[in-house]
Amino acid sequence: MQAIPPKGRGMLDYQAPSLFQPHRARQAIRDAHEGKIGPLVGIYLGLSSIPVARHVASFGFDAAWVDWEHSSCNVETMTTMVHELMFMSGGRTIPFVRIPGHDHAAVGYALDAGASIVVPQVETVEQAKHVVSAAKFGTKYGGTRSAPPFRLIPGLTDGLVDPSLSLHENLNHQAAIIIQVETLEGIRNLDAILTECPQIDAVWLGTLDARVSMNLPGNMGFGGQEQEWQDAVALYEATMQKHNKPKSGFALGPPELRKQMAKGKSFVISSGDVVAYMGFSQEIAEARELFERNQPQVAKEVEMTNGEAKKEARENGTAVTVDVKA
């Protein structure tokens, strides 16, 4: 077994032998769930931008979520964003990709790039089994994933975390699978899903989509007090506790709200590129108010300058009127 570095270096402690391989993200999430490390703190990238991913890689996030589901991202852009996050961070940041749907090829593309995956709108056991199958190698693991022939090059990028296992068995144990439950049906089926698919590493309750699917106000995903909603959340919580599975989700907003949203979660998204851009509207409003307050002082200075110019012209015996424009 390859020696594991001492704890205390963040996600470098879960780095694979090669930056072309996924981190040992499964273990990192499980360790956070068991309190061995703090929760993984991540950033959401929804803008499908390679330069943004490149800059984010230097910020020190434990994880970065590339949203391939709700962006104009194509396979090449997604792959390059994953590489930028992995290589520019030197392995300090784990790339996660939310794939568009349950497509077998999309699962493979994201994993081949070196990311772990987030799978949206999982509602049934059949869907969960399909996702796990697409993500794993070998029938022993129920897998149907195709082995990439040139992604991991023998002797260069195919190092083994555990030499007692094959490369593909190692990869099965490295990349994490997070499913998103985003409907009441999915919440009700979650017990069966986790019973039939223990390879699922964490579950994300998609509160915005779940509320919309239940014909409730979306409330930007911050939940609500309706009894039917409270009952659905209670069922989700009880199921997660029964199966001892890590939870994940957003933790946004003011500090106290973020702390409350992050409670009990092993992986939290605390920032986002789109969230940062949304803050510009407040900055614009503050700037306009500040600059408007400056206007009377500017006008007074202009008036004083005009007066001084006119006085100087009179003293020089000229008939010229000088107006200094702001």
Coordinates of C-alpha atoms in Angstrom, one line a residue:
M1 CA 0.0 0.0 0.0
Q2 CA 1.4 3.4 -1.0
A3 CA 2.3 5.6 2.0
I4 CA -0.3 8.2 2.7
P5 CA 1.0 11.7 3.6
P6 CA 0.4 13.0 7.1
K7 CA -2.9 14.7 7.7
G8 CA -3.2 18.5 7.6
R9 CA -2.6 19.3 4.0
G10 CA -6.2 19.5 2.9
M11 CA -7.1 17.6 -0.3
L12 CA -3.4 16.9 -1.0
D13 CA -3.8 14.2 1.5
Y14 CA -6.3 12.5 -0.9
Q15 CA -4.4 13.2 -4.1
A16 CA -3.9 10.3 -6.5
P17 CA -0.5 9.2 -7.8
S18 CA -1.2 11.3 -11.0
L19 CA -3.0 14.6 -11.5
F20 CA -4.6 12.9 -14.5
Q21 CA -6.5 10.6 -12.1
P22 CA -9.4 11.5 -9.8
H23 CA -8.6 12.2 -6.1
R24 CA -9.6 9.7 -3.5
A25 CA -12.7 11.8 -3.2
R26 CA -14.8 8.9 -1.8
Q27 CA -12.5 8.7 1.2
A28 CA -12.3 12.4 1.7
I29 CA -16.1 12.7 1.9
R30 CA -16.3 9.7 4.2
D31 CA -13.6 11.1 6.5
A32 CA -15.5 14.4 6.6
H33 CA -18.7 12.5 7.5
E34 CA -16.9 10.7 10.3
G35 CA -15.4 13.9 11.7
K36 CA -11.8 13.0 10.9
I37 CA -11.5 16.2 8.8
G38 CA -13.8 19.2 8.4
P39 CA -16.4 19.4 5.6
L40 CA -15.1 19.9 2.1
V41 CA -15.7 23.5 1.2
G42 CA -16.3 24.1 -2.5
I43 CA -17.2 26.7 -5.1
Y44 CA -19.8 26.5 -7.8
L45 CA -18.8 27.3 -11.3
G46 CA -21.8 27.9 -13.5
L47 CA -20.3 30.2 -16.2
S48 CA -18.6 27.5 -18.4
S49 CA -15.4 29.6 -18.4
I50 CA -11.9 28.2 -18.6
P51 CA -10.2 31.4 -17.4
V52 CA -12.5 31.5 -14.3
A53 CA -11.6 27.9 -13.5
R54 CA -7.9 28.8 -13.9
H55 CA -8.1 31.6 -11.4
V56 CA -10.3 29.7 -8.9
A57 CA -7.7 26.9 -8.8
S58 CA -5.4 29.2 -6.9
F59 CA -7.9 30.2 -4.2
G60 CA -7.5 27.1 -2.0
F61 CA -11.0 25.6 -2.2
D62 CA -11.2 21.9 -1.3
A63 CA -13.5 21.3 -4.3
A64 CA -14.8 23.1 -7.3
W65 CA -18.1 22.1 -9.0
V66 CA -18.2 22.5 -12.8
D67 CA -21.9 22.7 -13.8
W68 CA -22.2 20.9 -17.1
E69 CA -26.0 20.5 -16.6
H70 CA -27.0 24.2 -16.7
S71 CA -24.4 25.9 -18.9
S72 CA -23.4 26.1 -22.5
C73 CA -20.4 23.8 -21.6
N74 CA -19.3 21.2 -24.2
V75 CA -17.2 18.2 -23.6
E76 CA -13.9 19.9 -24.5
T77 CA -14.6 22.9 -22.3
M78 CA -15.6 20.7 -19.3
T79 CA -12.5 18.6 -19.7
T80 CA -10.2 21.7 -19.9
M81 CA -11.9 23.2 -16.8
V82 CA -11.3 20.0 -14.9
H83 CA -7.6 20.0 -16.0
E84 CA -7.2 23.7 -15.0
L85 CA -8.6 23.0 -11.6
M86 CA -6.5 20.0 -11.0
F87 CA -3.2 21.1 -12.5
M88 CA -3.3 24.8 -11.5
S89 CA -4.1 23.9 -7.9
G90 CA -1.4 21.2 -7.9
G91 CA -4.0 18.8 -6.5
R92 CA -5.2 21.0 -3.7
T93 CA -8.7 21.3 -5.3
I94 CA -10.9 18.3 -6.2
P95 CA -12.9 18.8 -9.4
F96 CA -16.5 17.7 -9.4
V97 CA -18.7 17.8 -12.6
R98 CA -22.5 17.9 -12.5
I99 CA -23.3 16.0 -15.6
P100 CA -26.3 16.7 -17.9
G101 CA -28.7 14.0 -17.0
H102 CA -27.9 10.3 -16.7
D103 CA -26.2 9.7 -20.0
H104 CA -23.7 6.9 -20.0
A105 CA -21.2 8.8 -22.2
A106 CA -21.4 11.9 -20.0
V107 CA -20.5 9.9 -16.9
G108 CA -17.5 8.5 -18.8
Y109 CA -16.4 11.9 -20.1
A110 CA -16.3 13.5 -16.7
L111 CA -14.6 10.6 -15.0
D112 CA -12.1 10.2 -17.8
A113 CA -11.2 13.9 -17.4
G114 CA -10.2 13.2 -13.8
A115 CA -13.3 14.5 -11.9
S116 CA -15.7 13.1 -9.5
I117 CA -19.4 13.4 -10.5
V118 CA -22.6 14.9 -9.3
V119 CA -25.7 13.3 -10.9
P120 CA -28.9 15.4 -11.0
Q121 CA -32.6 14.3 -10.7
V122 CA -32.1 10.7 -9.5
E123 CA -35.6 9.4 -8.6
T124 CA -35.6 5.6 -8.9
V125 CA -33.6 2.6 -8.2
E126 CA -33.3 1.9 -11.9
Q127 CA -31.8 5.3 -12.6
A128 CA -29.3 5.0 -9.7
K129 CA -28.2 1.6 -10.9
H130 CA -27.7 2.9 -14.4
V131 CA -25.5 5.8 -13.0
V132 CA -23.4 3.5 -10.8
S133 CA -23.0 1.0 -13.7
A134 CA -21.8 3.8 -16.0
A135 CA -19.3 5.0 -13.4
K136 CA -17.7 1.6 -12.4
F137 CA -15.4 -0.8 -14.2
G138 CA -16.0 -4.6 -14.1
T139 CA -19.0 -6.8 -13.4
K140 CA -17.8 -7.4 -9.8
Y141 CA -18.9 -3.8 -9.2
G142 CA -21.9 -3.9 -11.5
G143 CA -19.9 -1.7 -13.9
T144 CA -20.2 -1.2 -17.6
R145 CA -17.8 1.7 -17.9
S146 CA -15.4 1.6 -20.9
A147 CA -11.7 1.7 -20.0
P148 CA -10.0 4.7 -21.7
P149 CA -7.1 3.3 -23.7
F150 CA -4.9 6.4 -23.8
R151 CA -6.1 8.5 -20.8
L152 CA -3.8 6.7 -18.3
I153 CA -0.5 5.9 -19.9
P154 CA 1.4 2.9 -18.6
G155 CA 4.4 4.0 -16.6
L156 CA 3.5 7.7 -16.7
T157 CA 0.0 8.4 -15.4
D158 CA -1.2 5.0 -14.2
G159 CA 0.3 4.9 -10.7
L160 CA -1.6 2.9 -8.1
V161 CA -3.0 4.1 -4.8
D162 CA -3.2 0.4 -3.7
P163 CA -0.7 -1.9 -5.5
S164 CA -2.7 -4.9 -4.5
L165 CA -5.5 -3.8 -6.8
S166 CA -5.6 -3.3 -10.5
L167 CA -5.6 0.2 -12.0
H168 CA -9.3 0.1 -12.7
E169 CA -10.2 -1.3 -9.3
N170 CA -8.3 1.6 -7.8
L171 CA -10.2 4.1 -9.9
N172 CA -13.4 2.5 -8.8
H173 CA -12.4 3.4 -5.2
Q174 CA -11.2 6.9 -6.0
A175 CA -13.8 9.0 -7.8
A176 CA -17.0 9.9 -5.8
I177 CA -20.6 9.6 -7.0
I178 CA -22.9 12.2 -5.5
I179 CA -26.6 11.9 -6.5
Q180 CA -29.1 14.8 -6.3
V181 CA -32.6 13.9 -5.1
E182 CA -34.8 16.7 -6.5
T183 CA -38.4 15.5 -6.3
L184 CA -40.7 14.1 -3.7
E185 CA -40.6 10.8 -5.6
G186 CA -36.9 10.7 -5.3
I187 CA -37.1 11.4 -1.5
R188 CA -39.6 8.6 -1.1
N189 CA -37.4 6.2 -3.1
L190 CA -34.2 7.2 -1.4
D191 CA -34.3 4.3 1.1
A192 CA -34.5 1.7 -1.7
I193 CA -31.9 3.6 -3.8
L194 CA -29.3 3.5 -1.1
T195 CA -30.1 -0.1 -0.2
E196 CA -29.6 -1.2 -3.8
C197 CA -26.7 1.1 -4.6
P198 CA -24.3 1.3 -1.6
Q199 CA -21.6 2.6 -4.0
I200 CA -23.3 6.1 -3.9
D201 CA -21.0 8.2 -1.7
A202 CA -23.3 11.2 -0.8
V203 CA -26.7 12.6 -1.5
W204 CA -27.6 16.2 -2.2
L205 CA -31.1 17.3 -1.5
G206 CA -31.9 19.6 -4.4
T207 CA -34.3 21.9 -2.4
L208 CA -35.1 24.3 -5.2
D209 CA -36.1 21.7 -7.7
A210 CA -37.8 19.6 -5.1
R211 CA -40.0 22.5 -3.9
V212 CA -40.8 23.4 -7.5
S213 CA -41.7 19.8 -8.3
M214 CA -44.0 19.9 -5.3
N215 CA -45.7 23.0 -6.6
L216 CA -44.3 25.1 -3.8
P217 CA -42.5 28.5 -4.1
G218 CA -38.9 27.9 -5.0
N219 CA -37.6 30.4 -2.4
M220 CA -34.2 30.2 -4.1
G221 CA -33.7 26.8 -2.6
F222 CA -33.8 28.1 1.0
G223 CA -36.7 25.8 2.0
G224 CA -40.0 26.8 3.6
Q225 CA -42.3 26.1 6.5
E226 CA -45.1 24.2 4.7
Q227 CA -46.0 21.0 6.5
E228 CA -45.6 18.9 3.4
W229 CA -42.1 20.3 2.8
Q230 CA -41.1 19.7 6.5
D231 CA -42.4 16.1 6.2
A232 CA -40.3 15.6 3.0
V233 CA -37.1 17.0 4.6
A234 CA -37.7 14.9 7.7
L235 CA -38.0 11.7 5.5
Y236 CA -34.8 12.6 3.7
E237 CA -32.9 13.2 7.0
A238 CA -34.2 9.9 8.5
T239 CA -33.2 8.0 5.4
M240 CA -29.7 9.4 5.4
Q241 CA -29.3 8.6 9.1
K242 CA -30.5 5.1 8.5
H243 CA -27.9 4.4 5.8
N244 CA -25.2 6.5 7.5
K245 CA -24.6 8.4 4.3
P246 CA -22.9 11.8 4.0
K247 CA -25.0 14.8 3.0
S248 CA -24.0 17.6 0.7
G249 CA -25.5 20.9 -0.3
F250 CA -25.3 24.7 -0.6
A251 CA -24.4 26.9 2.3
L252 CA -24.9 30.5 1.0
G253 CA -26.0 33.8 2.4
P254 CA -25.2 35.7 5.7
P255 CA -22.9 33.9 8.1
E256 CA -25.6 32.5 10.5
L257 CA -27.6 31.2 7.6
R258 CA -24.6 29.6 6.0
K259 CA -23.7 28.0 9.3
Q260 CA -27.2 26.6 9.6
M261 CA -27.3 25.3 6.0
A262 CA -23.9 23.6 6.4
K263 CA -24.9 21.8 9.6
G264 CA -24.4 18.0 9.3
K265 CA -23.0 18.2 5.7
S266 CA -19.8 16.7 4.6
F267 CA -19.5 18.7 1.4
V268 CA -20.8 22.2 1.1
I269 CA -20.7 24.8 -1.7
S270 CA -20.1 28.1 0.0
S271 CA -19.3 30.4 -3.0
G272 CA -20.0 30.7 -6.7
D273 CA -18.9 32.6 -9.7
V274 CA -22.5 33.6 -10.5
V275 CA -23.0 34.6 -6.8
A276 CA -20.0 36.9 -7.0
Y277 CA -21.3 38.5 -10.1
M278 CA -24.7 39.0 -8.5
G279 CA -23.0 41.1 -5.9
F280 CA -22.1 43.6 -8.6
S281 CA -25.7 45.0 -8.5
Q282 CA -25.3 46.0 -4.9
E283 CA -21.9 47.6 -5.7
I284 CA -23.5 49.6 -8.5
A285 CA -26.2 50.9 -6.3
E286 CA -23.7 51.8 -3.6
A287 CA -21.5 53.6 -6.1
R288 CA -24.3 55.6 -7.6
E289 CA -25.4 56.7 -4.1
L290 CA -21.8 57.6 -3.2
F291 CA -21.2 59.6 -6.4
E292 CA -24.5 61.4 -6.2
R293 CA -23.6 62.6 -2.7
N294 CA -20.4 64.0 -4.2
Q295 CA -22.2 66.1 -6.8
P296 CA -23.0 69.2 -4.6
Q297 CA -19.3 69.4 -3.6
V298 CA -18.2 69.1 -7.2
A299 CA -20.7 71.8 -8.3
K300 CA -19.4 74.1 -5.5
E301 CA -15.8 73.6 -6.6
V302 CA -16.7 74.4 -10.2
E303 CA -18.5 77.6 -9.1
M304 CA -15.5 78.7 -7.1
T305 CA -13.1 78.0 -10.0
N306 CA -15.4 80.0 -12.4
G307 CA -15.5 82.9 -9.9
E308 CA -11.7 83.0 -9.6
A309 CA -11.2 82.9 -13.4
K310 CA -13.6 85.9 -13.9
K311 CA -11.9 87.8 -11.1
E312 CA -8.5 87.3 -12.7
A313 CA -9.9 88.5 -16.1
R314 CA -11.3 91.7 -14.6
E315 CA -8.0 92.5 -12.8
N316 CA -6.2 92.1 -16.1
G317 CA -8.5 94.6 -17.7
T318 CA -10.0 92.1 -20.2
A319 CA -13.6 91.6 -21.1
V320 CA -13.2 87.9 -21.4
T321 CA -15.6 85.7 -19.4
V322 CA -14.1 82.4 -18.5
D323 CA -16.2 79.4 -17.6
V324 CA -14.4 76.4 -16.4
K325 CA -16.4 73.2 -17.2
A326 CA -16.4 70.3 -14.9

